[in-house]
Amino acid sequence: MPSVMRWVFAVLHRLLPEPTRPNSLHDQNDWMTMMNDRKERIALLRKRAENKILILDGAMGTMIQKHKLSEEDYRGERFADWKQDLKGNNDLLSLTRPDIIKDIHLQYIAAGADLQGTNTFSATTIAQADYGMESLAYEINYESAKIARAACDEWEAVHPGDVRFVNGAIGPTNRTASISPDVNNPGFRGVNFDQLREAYKEAVNGLLDGGADALLVETIFDTLNAKAALFAIDEVLEERGEDVPVLISGTITDASGRTLSGQTTEAFYNSVRHAKPFSIGLNCALGAAQLRPYVQELSRIAECRVSVYPNAGLPNEFGEYDQSDAEMAALVKEWAETGMVNLLGGCCGTTPPHIKAIADAVANANPRKLPKIEPKMRLSGLEPFNAA
């Protein structure tokens, strides 16, 4: 962001109220403690990343499905009379069944995950509109981060010094800013950049207020959506005076090697590298075997760390994932041994056994060394354009 614009935002922020910040002395002390604790954890996270391949957790949705929850489970007492069906709104479980969400986090922590992704994949006003729950977006993000933070703290209390980190998950929403949802009107958009930006800002504030140590913009199928999220994160961090690691993870949708909005791996990287992320990587849609060429490409071009959390193979005819933990671990172990990755985890179909197998497989591998990339003007449309 140009310096003049940063100054304008800073001045405007001083004139506006800060609704997420506490007012009482007691709350201010709690706020400062949280800020200081987060700074210490972030410093530790960065140091740990220099010495080992960081382990991300596995699928939240897969673990929730194992509980075979009913409509009543999703509603709880608070939403017993809600006017719409709520089954399937997994993010809402952070409010109605926090015990289940915390237990899932504890299972992944025990499996060896360094970073715990919050239960907030669809916790934006845009995505929650499907359930008429737009007004709950901030609360869901806040409570989800608190649950993950509590699980990490509980683990550390029993295992002193074994610090785990909360990764604030920010999903892509269920709308795209680059593609028309109406085949008869290619110029139509179901959402615009500013709407996305505002929705993401609310989510980011909730995650940080709840105790997130890092922010993960994930499962990116439309780079314009991701750029709105990154812009929102930049605004929020500037307003709060904080510096939090940002992880970016895109989705290659099929064998074409492109995102849904049409970008190649390198074009996608060129589009978001300005954010100077803690890591950039890929997740979802494909299994580890199918992702390998794109992981190799990212490893070649990325100035930052490379992260990957694939699905447990490709879905079968019933939409289920059959790849075993041993099979998946063997595939990603090769990535580690050839120096291609810095962070590894699992997406759809993965469970704590998958994460444990991955953590064990790469325990003695060194993280990818950050390369020195030749300075160039790097632009992109659907394809990359790199000019000396």
CSV table of C-alpha atoms in Angstrom, one decimal:
chain,number,residue,atom,x,y,z
A,1,MET,CA,0.0,0.0,0.0
A,2,PRO,CA,1.5,3.4,-0.9
A,3,SER,CA,2.8,5.4,2.1
A,4,VAL,CA,0.2,8.2,1.5
A,5,MET,CA,-2.7,5.7,1.7
A,6,ARG,CA,-1.2,4.2,4.9
A,7,TRP,CA,-1.1,7.6,6.4
A,8,VAL,CA,-4.7,8.3,5.4
A,9,PHE,CA,-5.9,5.0,7.0
A,10,ALA,CA,-3.9,5.7,10.1
A,11,VAL,CA,-5.5,9.1,10.5
A,12,LEU,CA,-9.0,7.8,9.9
A,13,HIS,CA,-8.4,5.0,12.4
A,14,ARG,CA,-7.6,7.5,15.1
A,15,LEU,CA,-10.9,9.2,14.5
A,16,LEU,CA,-12.9,6.0,14.6
A,17,PRO,CA,-13.9,3.9,17.6
A,18,GLU,CA,-12.2,0.6,18.2
A,19,PRO,CA,-15.1,-1.7,19.0
A,20,THR,CA,-12.9,-4.9,19.4
A,21,ARG,CA,-10.6,-3.4,22.0
A,22,PRO,CA,-11.5,-3.6,25.7
A,23,ASN,CA,-12.3,-0.6,27.8
A,24,SER,CA,-11.9,-1.6,31.5
A,25,LEU,CA,-8.5,-1.6,33.1
A,26,HIS,CA,-8.9,-5.4,33.8
A,27,ASP,CA,-9.7,-6.1,30.2
A,28,GLN,CA,-6.9,-3.8,29.0
A,29,ASN,CA,-4.5,-5.9,31.1
A,30,ASP,CA,-5.8,-9.1,29.6
A,31,TRP,CA,-5.5,-7.5,26.2
A,32,MET,CA,-1.9,-6.6,26.7
A,33,THR,CA,-1.1,-10.0,28.1
A,34,MET,CA,-2.6,-11.6,25.0
A,35,MET,CA,-0.6,-9.3,22.7
A,36,ASN,CA,2.6,-10.0,24.5
A,37,ASP,CA,2.0,-13.8,24.6
A,38,ARG,CA,1.2,-13.7,20.9
A,39,LYS,CA,4.5,-11.9,20.1
A,40,GLU,CA,6.4,-14.5,22.1
A,41,ARG,CA,4.7,-17.4,20.3
A,42,ILE,CA,5.2,-15.9,16.9
A,43,ALA,CA,8.9,-15.5,17.6
A,44,LEU,CA,9.0,-19.1,18.7
A,45,LEU,CA,7.1,-20.2,15.6
A,46,ARG,CA,9.5,-18.4,13.3
A,47,LYS,CA,12.5,-20.0,15.1
A,48,ARG,CA,10.9,-23.4,15.0
A,49,ALA,CA,10.4,-23.1,11.2
A,50,GLU,CA,14.1,-22.6,10.7
A,51,ASN,CA,14.9,-26.0,12.3
A,52,LYS,CA,12.0,-28.4,11.4
A,53,ILE,CA,9.3,-29.0,8.9
A,54,LEU,CA,6.2,-27.6,10.7
A,55,ILE,CA,3.2,-29.9,10.9
A,56,LEU,CA,-0.3,-28.6,10.1
A,57,ASP,CA,-3.4,-30.4,11.3
A,58,GLY,CA,-5.8,-32.5,9.2
A,59,ALA,CA,-9.4,-32.2,8.1
A,60,MET,CA,-11.9,-30.7,10.6
A,61,GLY,CA,-14.9,-31.6,8.5
A,62,THR,CA,-13.8,-35.3,8.2
A,63,MET,CA,-13.5,-35.5,12.0
A,64,ILE,CA,-16.9,-33.8,12.6
A,65,GLN,CA,-18.6,-36.2,10.2
A,66,LYS,CA,-17.4,-39.1,12.3
A,67,HIS,CA,-19.7,-37.9,15.1
A,68,LYS,CA,-22.8,-38.3,12.9
A,69,LEU,CA,-24.4,-35.2,14.4
A,70,SER,CA,-28.1,-34.5,14.1
A,71,GLU,CA,-29.9,-31.2,13.4
A,72,GLU,CA,-30.5,-30.9,17.2
A,73,ASP,CA,-26.7,-31.2,17.8
A,74,TYR,CA,-26.1,-28.3,15.5
A,75,ARG,CA,-28.9,-26.2,17.0
A,76,GLY,CA,-28.2,-26.8,20.7
A,77,GLU,CA,-30.4,-24.9,23.1
A,78,ARG,CA,-29.5,-21.5,21.9
A,79,PHE,CA,-30.7,-22.0,18.3
A,80,ALA,CA,-33.4,-24.6,19.0
A,81,ASP,CA,-36.0,-22.3,17.3
A,82,TRP,CA,-33.9,-21.0,14.4
A,83,LYS,CA,-35.9,-20.5,11.3
A,84,GLN,CA,-33.6,-22.4,8.9
A,85,ASP,CA,-32.0,-25.8,8.9
A,86,LEU,CA,-28.5,-25.7,10.5
A,87,LYS,CA,-27.1,-29.2,10.0
A,88,GLY,CA,-24.0,-28.9,7.9
A,89,ASN,CA,-23.0,-25.5,9.4
A,90,ASN,CA,-19.8,-26.9,10.9
A,91,ASP,CA,-18.5,-23.6,12.1
A,92,LEU,CA,-21.6,-23.1,14.3
A,93,LEU,CA,-20.4,-26.1,16.3
A,94,SER,CA,-17.9,-23.8,18.0
A,95,LEU,CA,-20.9,-22.3,19.7
A,96,THR,CA,-23.2,-25.3,20.2
A,97,ARG,CA,-20.7,-28.2,20.6
A,98,PRO,CA,-17.4,-26.7,21.6
A,99,ASP,CA,-16.5,-29.9,23.4
A,100,ILE,CA,-16.4,-31.8,20.1
A,101,ILE,CA,-14.2,-29.1,18.4
A,102,LYS,CA,-11.8,-28.9,21.3
A,103,ASP,CA,-11.4,-32.7,21.3
A,104,ILE,CA,-10.6,-32.7,17.6
A,105,HIS,CA,-7.9,-30.1,18.2
A,106,LEU,CA,-6.5,-32.2,21.1
A,107,GLN,CA,-6.4,-35.3,18.9
A,108,TYR,CA,-4.4,-33.4,16.2
A,109,ILE,CA,-2.1,-31.9,18.8
A,110,ALA,CA,-1.4,-35.3,20.2
A,111,ALA,CA,-0.7,-36.5,16.6
A,112,GLY,CA,2.1,-33.9,16.3
A,113,ALA,CA,0.5,-30.9,14.7
A,114,ASP,CA,2.4,-27.7,15.4
A,115,LEU,CA,-0.4,-25.5,14.0
A,116,GLN,CA,-4.1,-25.9,14.8
A,117,GLY,CA,-6.5,-24.5,12.1
A,118,THR,CA,-9.5,-22.9,13.7
A,119,ASN,CA,-13.0,-24.2,12.9
A,120,THR,CA,-13.8,-21.2,10.8
A,121,PHE,CA,-13.7,-22.2,7.1
A,122,SER,CA,-17.1,-20.6,6.4
A,123,ALA,CA,-17.2,-18.1,9.3
A,124,THR,CA,-17.7,-15.0,7.2
A,125,THR,CA,-20.9,-12.9,6.9
A,126,ILE,CA,-21.0,-14.0,3.2
A,127,ALA,CA,-20.9,-17.7,3.8
A,128,GLN,CA,-23.0,-17.6,7.0
A,129,ALA,CA,-25.8,-15.9,5.0
A,130,ASP,CA,-26.8,-19.4,3.8
A,131,TYR,CA,-28.0,-20.0,7.3
A,132,GLY,CA,-29.2,-16.5,8.1
A,133,MET,CA,-26.4,-16.2,10.6
A,134,GLU,CA,-24.4,-13.2,9.3
A,135,SER,CA,-24.6,-11.5,12.6
A,136,LEU,CA,-22.7,-14.4,14.3
A,137,ALA,CA,-19.6,-14.3,12.1
A,138,TYR,CA,-17.4,-12.4,14.5
A,139,GLU,CA,-18.6,-14.5,17.5
A,140,ILE,CA,-17.9,-17.8,15.6
A,141,ASN,CA,-14.4,-16.6,14.7
A,142,TYR,CA,-13.7,-15.4,18.2
A,143,GLU,CA,-15.0,-18.6,20.0
A,144,SER,CA,-13.3,-20.9,17.5
A,145,ALA,CA,-9.9,-19.2,18.1
A,146,LYS,CA,-10.5,-19.4,21.9
A,147,ILE,CA,-11.3,-23.2,21.7
A,148,ALA,CA,-8.1,-23.8,19.7
A,149,ARG,CA,-6.1,-21.6,22.1
A,150,ALA,CA,-7.5,-23.5,25.1
A,151,ALA,CA,-6.6,-26.9,23.5
A,152,CYS,CA,-3.0,-25.7,22.9
A,153,ASP,CA,-2.7,-24.3,26.4
A,154,GLU,CA,-4.1,-27.5,27.9
A,155,TRP,CA,-1.5,-29.5,26.0
A,156,GLU,CA,1.3,-27.3,27.1
A,157,ALA,CA,0.2,-27.5,30.8
A,158,VAL,CA,0.8,-31.2,30.6
A,159,HIS,CA,3.8,-31.0,28.4
A,160,PRO,CA,5.7,-27.9,29.5
A,161,GLY,CA,7.7,-26.2,26.8
A,162,ASP,CA,5.9,-28.0,24.0
A,163,VAL,CA,4.1,-24.9,22.6
A,164,ARG,CA,1.5,-25.3,19.8
A,165,PHE,CA,0.1,-22.5,17.7
A,166,VAL,CA,-3.4,-21.4,16.6
A,167,ASN,CA,-3.8,-20.9,12.9
A,168,GLY,CA,-6.7,-18.7,12.1
A,169,ALA,CA,-8.4,-20.3,9.1
A,170,ILE,CA,-10.0,-18.0,6.5
A,171,GLY,CA,-11.9,-19.8,3.8
A,172,PRO,CA,-12.7,-18.6,0.3
A,173,THR,CA,-16.4,-17.9,0.9
A,174,ASN,CA,-19.0,-19.5,-1.3
A,175,ARG,CA,-18.9,-16.8,-3.9
A,176,THR,CA,-16.3,-15.7,-6.5
A,177,ALA,CA,-15.4,-12.2,-7.5
A,178,SER,CA,-13.8,-13.2,-10.8
A,179,ILE,CA,-16.4,-15.5,-12.4
A,180,SER,CA,-20.1,-14.9,-13.1
A,181,PRO,CA,-22.5,-17.4,-11.5
A,182,ASP,CA,-24.9,-16.7,-14.4
A,183,VAL,CA,-24.0,-18.3,-17.7
A,184,ASN,CA,-26.3,-15.9,-19.5
A,185,ASN,CA,-24.6,-12.8,-18.0
A,186,PRO,CA,-20.8,-13.1,-17.9
A,187,GLY,CA,-20.4,-9.6,-16.5
A,188,PHE,CA,-22.5,-10.3,-13.4
A,189,ARG,CA,-20.8,-11.0,-10.1
A,190,GLY,CA,-22.3,-12.4,-7.0
A,191,VAL,CA,-20.0,-10.4,-4.7
A,192,ASN,CA,-17.5,-7.6,-5.1
A,193,PHE,CA,-14.1,-6.8,-3.7
A,194,ASP,CA,-15.3,-4.4,-1.0
A,195,GLN,CA,-18.0,-6.8,0.2
A,196,LEU,CA,-15.3,-9.5,0.6
A,197,ARG,CA,-12.9,-7.1,2.2
A,198,GLU,CA,-15.4,-6.1,4.9
A,199,ALA,CA,-16.4,-9.7,5.6
A,200,TYR,CA,-12.8,-10.7,5.9
A,201,LYS,CA,-12.0,-7.8,8.2
A,202,GLU,CA,-14.6,-8.9,10.7
A,203,ALA,CA,-13.4,-12.5,10.6
A,204,VAL,CA,-9.8,-11.5,11.1
A,205,ASN,CA,-10.6,-9.3,14.1
A,206,GLY,CA,-12.5,-12.2,15.6
A,207,LEU,CA,-9.7,-14.6,15.1
A,208,LEU,CA,-7.1,-12.3,16.6
A,209,ASP,CA,-9.3,-11.3,19.5
A,210,GLY,CA,-9.8,-15.0,20.2
A,211,GLY,CA,-6.1,-15.7,20.4
A,212,ALA,CA,-4.9,-16.8,16.9
A,213,ASP,CA,-1.1,-16.7,16.4
A,214,ALA,CA,-1.2,-16.8,12.6
A,215,LEU,CA,-3.7,-16.3,9.8
A,216,LEU,CA,-4.3,-18.8,7.0
A,217,VAL,CA,-6.0,-17.7,3.8
A,218,GLU,CA,-6.8,-21.1,2.4
A,219,THR,CA,-8.4,-23.2,-0.3
A,220,ILE,CA,-8.1,-20.3,-2.7
A,221,PHE,CA,-10.0,-21.0,-5.9
A,222,ASP,CA,-10.3,-17.3,-7.0
A,223,THR,CA,-7.2,-15.1,-6.5
A,224,LEU,CA,-9.4,-12.0,-6.4
A,225,ASN,CA,-11.1,-13.3,-3.3
A,226,ALA,CA,-7.7,-14.0,-1.8
A,227,LYS,CA,-6.5,-10.5,-2.6
A,228,ALA,CA,-9.5,-9.1,-0.8
A,229,ALA,CA,-8.6,-11.2,2.2
A,230,LEU,CA,-5.0,-10.1,2.1
A,231,PHE,CA,-6.0,-6.5,1.8
A,232,ALA,CA,-8.3,-6.9,4.8
A,233,ILE,CA,-5.6,-8.6,6.8
A,234,ASP,CA,-3.2,-5.7,6.0
A,235,GLU,CA,-5.7,-3.2,7.1
A,236,VAL,CA,-6.6,-5.0,10.4
A,237,LEU,CA,-2.9,-5.5,11.4
A,238,GLU,CA,-2.1,-1.9,10.7
A,239,GLU,CA,-5.1,-0.7,12.7
A,240,ARG,CA,-4.2,-3.0,15.6
A,241,GLY,CA,-0.4,-2.3,15.4
A,242,GLU,CA,0.4,-6.0,15.1
A,243,ASP,CA,2.6,-8.2,12.9
A,244,VAL,CA,1.2,-11.7,12.5
A,245,PRO,CA,2.4,-14.4,10.1
A,246,VAL,CA,0.2,-14.9,7.1
A,247,LEU,CA,-0.1,-18.3,5.4
A,248,ILE,CA,-1.5,-18.5,1.9
A,249,SER,CA,-2.8,-21.7,0.3
A,250,GLY,CA,-4.3,-22.1,-3.2
A,251,THR,CA,-6.2,-24.9,-4.8
A,252,ILE,CA,-5.3,-26.5,-8.1
A,253,THR,CA,-8.6,-27.9,-9.2
A,254,ASP,CA,-7.7,-30.6,-11.7
A,255,ALA,CA,-5.1,-31.9,-14.1
A,256,SER,CA,-5.0,-28.6,-16.0
A,257,GLY,CA,-2.8,-27.3,-13.2
A,258,ARG,CA,-4.8,-24.2,-12.7
A,259,THR,CA,-7.0,-22.6,-10.1
A,260,LEU,CA,-10.7,-22.4,-10.7
A,261,SER,CA,-10.3,-18.8,-11.9
A,262,GLY,CA,-7.7,-20.0,-14.4
A,263,GLN,CA,-4.3,-19.2,-13.0
A,264,THR,CA,-1.3,-21.4,-13.2
A,265,THR,CA,0.8,-22.1,-10.1
A,266,GLU,CA,3.4,-19.5,-10.9
A,267,ALA,CA,0.8,-16.9,-12.0
A,268,PHE,CA,-1.0,-17.4,-8.7
A,269,TYR,CA,2.2,-17.0,-6.8
A,270,ASN,CA,3.0,-13.8,-8.7
A,271,SER,CA,-0.4,-12.4,-7.8
A,272,VAL,CA,0.0,-12.8,-4.0
A,273,ARG,CA,3.8,-12.6,-3.4
A,274,HIS,CA,3.4,-8.8,-2.6
A,275,ALA,CA,1.9,-9.9,0.8
A,276,LYS,CA,5.3,-11.3,1.8
A,277,PRO,CA,3.6,-14.3,3.4
A,278,PHE,CA,5.1,-16.6,6.0
A,279,SER,CA,4.4,-19.4,3.6
A,280,ILE,CA,2.6,-20.1,0.3
A,281,GLY,CA,1.3,-23.5,-0.7
A,282,LEU,CA,-1.4,-25.7,-2.0
A,283,ASN,CA,-4.3,-27.7,-0.4
A,284,CYS,CA,-7.5,-29.6,-1.3
A,285,ALA,CA,-8.9,-30.9,-4.6
A,286,LEU,CA,-6.0,-33.3,-5.3
A,287,GLY,CA,-4.1,-35.9,-3.4
A,288,ALA,CA,-0.4,-35.8,-2.8
A,289,ALA,CA,0.5,-37.8,-6.0
A,290,GLN,CA,-1.4,-35.4,-8.2
A,291,LEU,CA,0.0,-32.3,-6.4
A,292,ARG,CA,3.7,-33.2,-6.7
A,293,PRO,CA,4.5,-31.3,-9.9
A,294,TYR,CA,2.9,-28.1,-8.6
A,295,VAL,CA,4.7,-28.4,-5.3
A,296,GLN,CA,7.9,-28.7,-7.2
A,297,GLU,CA,7.1,-25.6,-9.2
A,298,LEU,CA,6.3,-23.6,-6.0
A,299,SER,CA,9.5,-24.8,-4.4
A,300,ARG,CA,11.5,-23.5,-7.4
A,301,ILE,CA,9.9,-20.0,-7.5
A,302,ALA,CA,8.8,-19.1,-3.9
A,303,GLU,CA,10.9,-16.7,-1.9
A,304,CYS,CA,9.1,-17.7,1.2
A,305,ARG,CA,8.3,-21.1,2.8
A,306,VAL,CA,6.3,-23.7,1.0
A,307,SER,CA,3.3,-25.5,2.6
A,308,VAL,CA,1.2,-28.4,1.3
A,309,TYR,CA,-1.7,-30.2,2.8
A,310,PRO,CA,-3.3,-32.6,0.3
A,311,ASN,CA,-6.4,-34.6,0.4
A,312,ALA,CA,-6.1,-38.3,1.4
A,313,GLY,CA,-5.9,-39.2,-2.3
A,314,LEU,CA,-8.8,-38.7,-4.7
A,315,PRO,CA,-12.4,-39.5,-3.6
A,316,ASN,CA,-14.0,-42.8,-4.6
A,317,GLU,CA,-17.4,-43.2,-6.2
A,318,PHE,CA,-19.0,-42.5,-2.9
A,319,GLY,CA,-17.1,-39.3,-2.3
A,320,GLU,CA,-15.0,-40.9,0.4
A,321,TYR,CA,-11.2,-40.9,0.8
A,322,ASP,CA,-9.4,-44.3,0.9
A,323,GLN,CA,-5.7,-43.4,1.0
A,324,SER,CA,-4.1,-44.8,4.2
A,325,ASP,CA,-1.9,-42.8,6.5
A,326,ALA,CA,1.1,-44.9,5.5
A,327,GLU,CA,0.5,-44.3,1.8
A,328,MET,CA,0.1,-40.6,2.2
A,329,ALA,CA,3.1,-40.3,4.5
A,330,ALA,CA,5.3,-42.1,2.0
A,331,LEU,CA,4.4,-39.6,-0.7
A,332,VAL,CA,5.1,-36.5,1.3
A,333,LYS,CA,8.2,-37.9,2.8
A,334,GLU,CA,9.8,-37.8,-0.6
A,335,TRP,CA,9.0,-34.1,-0.9
A,336,ALA,CA,10.8,-33.5,2.4
A,337,GLU,CA,13.8,-35.6,1.5
A,338,THR,CA,14.2,-33.7,-1.7
A,339,GLY,CA,14.0,-30.3,0.1
A,340,MET,CA,10.7,-29.1,-1.4
A,341,VAL,CA,8.6,-28.2,1.6
A,342,ASN,CA,8.6,-26.3,4.9
A,343,LEU,CA,5.1,-27.2,6.2
A,344,LEU,CA,3.0,-30.4,5.8
A,345,GLY,CA,-0.5,-31.4,6.8
A,346,GLY,CA,-3.7,-32.9,5.5
A,347,CYS,CA,-6.9,-31.7,4.0
A,348,CYS,CA,-10.1,-33.6,3.1
A,349,GLY,CA,-10.2,-37.2,4.3
A,350,THR,CA,-7.2,-36.9,6.6
A,351,THR,CA,-7.4,-37.8,10.3
A,352,PRO,CA,-5.0,-37.7,13.3
A,353,PRO,CA,-3.4,-41.0,12.2
A,354,HIS,CA,-2.6,-39.4,8.8
A,355,ILE,CA,-1.0,-36.4,10.6
A,356,LYS,CA,1.0,-38.6,13.0
A,357,ALA,CA,2.3,-40.7,10.1
A,358,ILE,CA,3.4,-37.5,8.3
A,359,ALA,CA,5.0,-36.0,11.4
A,360,ASP,CA,6.9,-39.3,12.0
A,361,ALA,CA,7.9,-39.6,8.4
A,362,VAL,CA,9.5,-36.1,8.2
A,363,ALA,CA,10.8,-35.9,11.7
A,364,ASN,CA,14.4,-36.1,10.7
A,365,ALA,CA,14.1,-34.1,7.4
A,366,ASN,CA,15.4,-30.6,7.1
A,367,PRO,CA,13.0,-27.8,6.0
A,368,ARG,CA,13.4,-26.4,2.5
A,369,LYS,CA,16.0,-23.7,2.4
A,370,LEU,CA,14.7,-20.4,1.2
A,371,PRO,CA,16.3,-19.7,-2.2
A,372,LYS,CA,17.7,-16.5,-3.5
A,373,ILE,CA,15.5,-15.5,-6.4
A,374,GLU,CA,16.8,-13.3,-9.1
A,375,PRO,CA,15.0,-9.9,-8.9
A,376,LYS,CA,12.5,-9.3,-11.7
A,377,MET,CA,9.3,-7.6,-12.3
A,378,ARG,CA,6.8,-10.5,-11.9
A,379,LEU,CA,3.3,-10.0,-13.2
A,380,SER,CA,0.5,-12.3,-14.0
A,381,GLY,CA,-2.8,-12.8,-15.6
A,382,LEU,CA,-3.8,-16.4,-16.2
A,383,GLU,CA,-0.1,-16.9,-17.0
A,384,PRO,CA,3.0,-15.5,-15.4
A,385,PHE,CA,5.0,-12.7,-16.9
A,386,ASN,CA,8.5,-12.2,-15.6
A,387,ALA,CA,10.5,-9.3,-17.0
A,388,ALA,CA,14.2,-8.7,-16.2
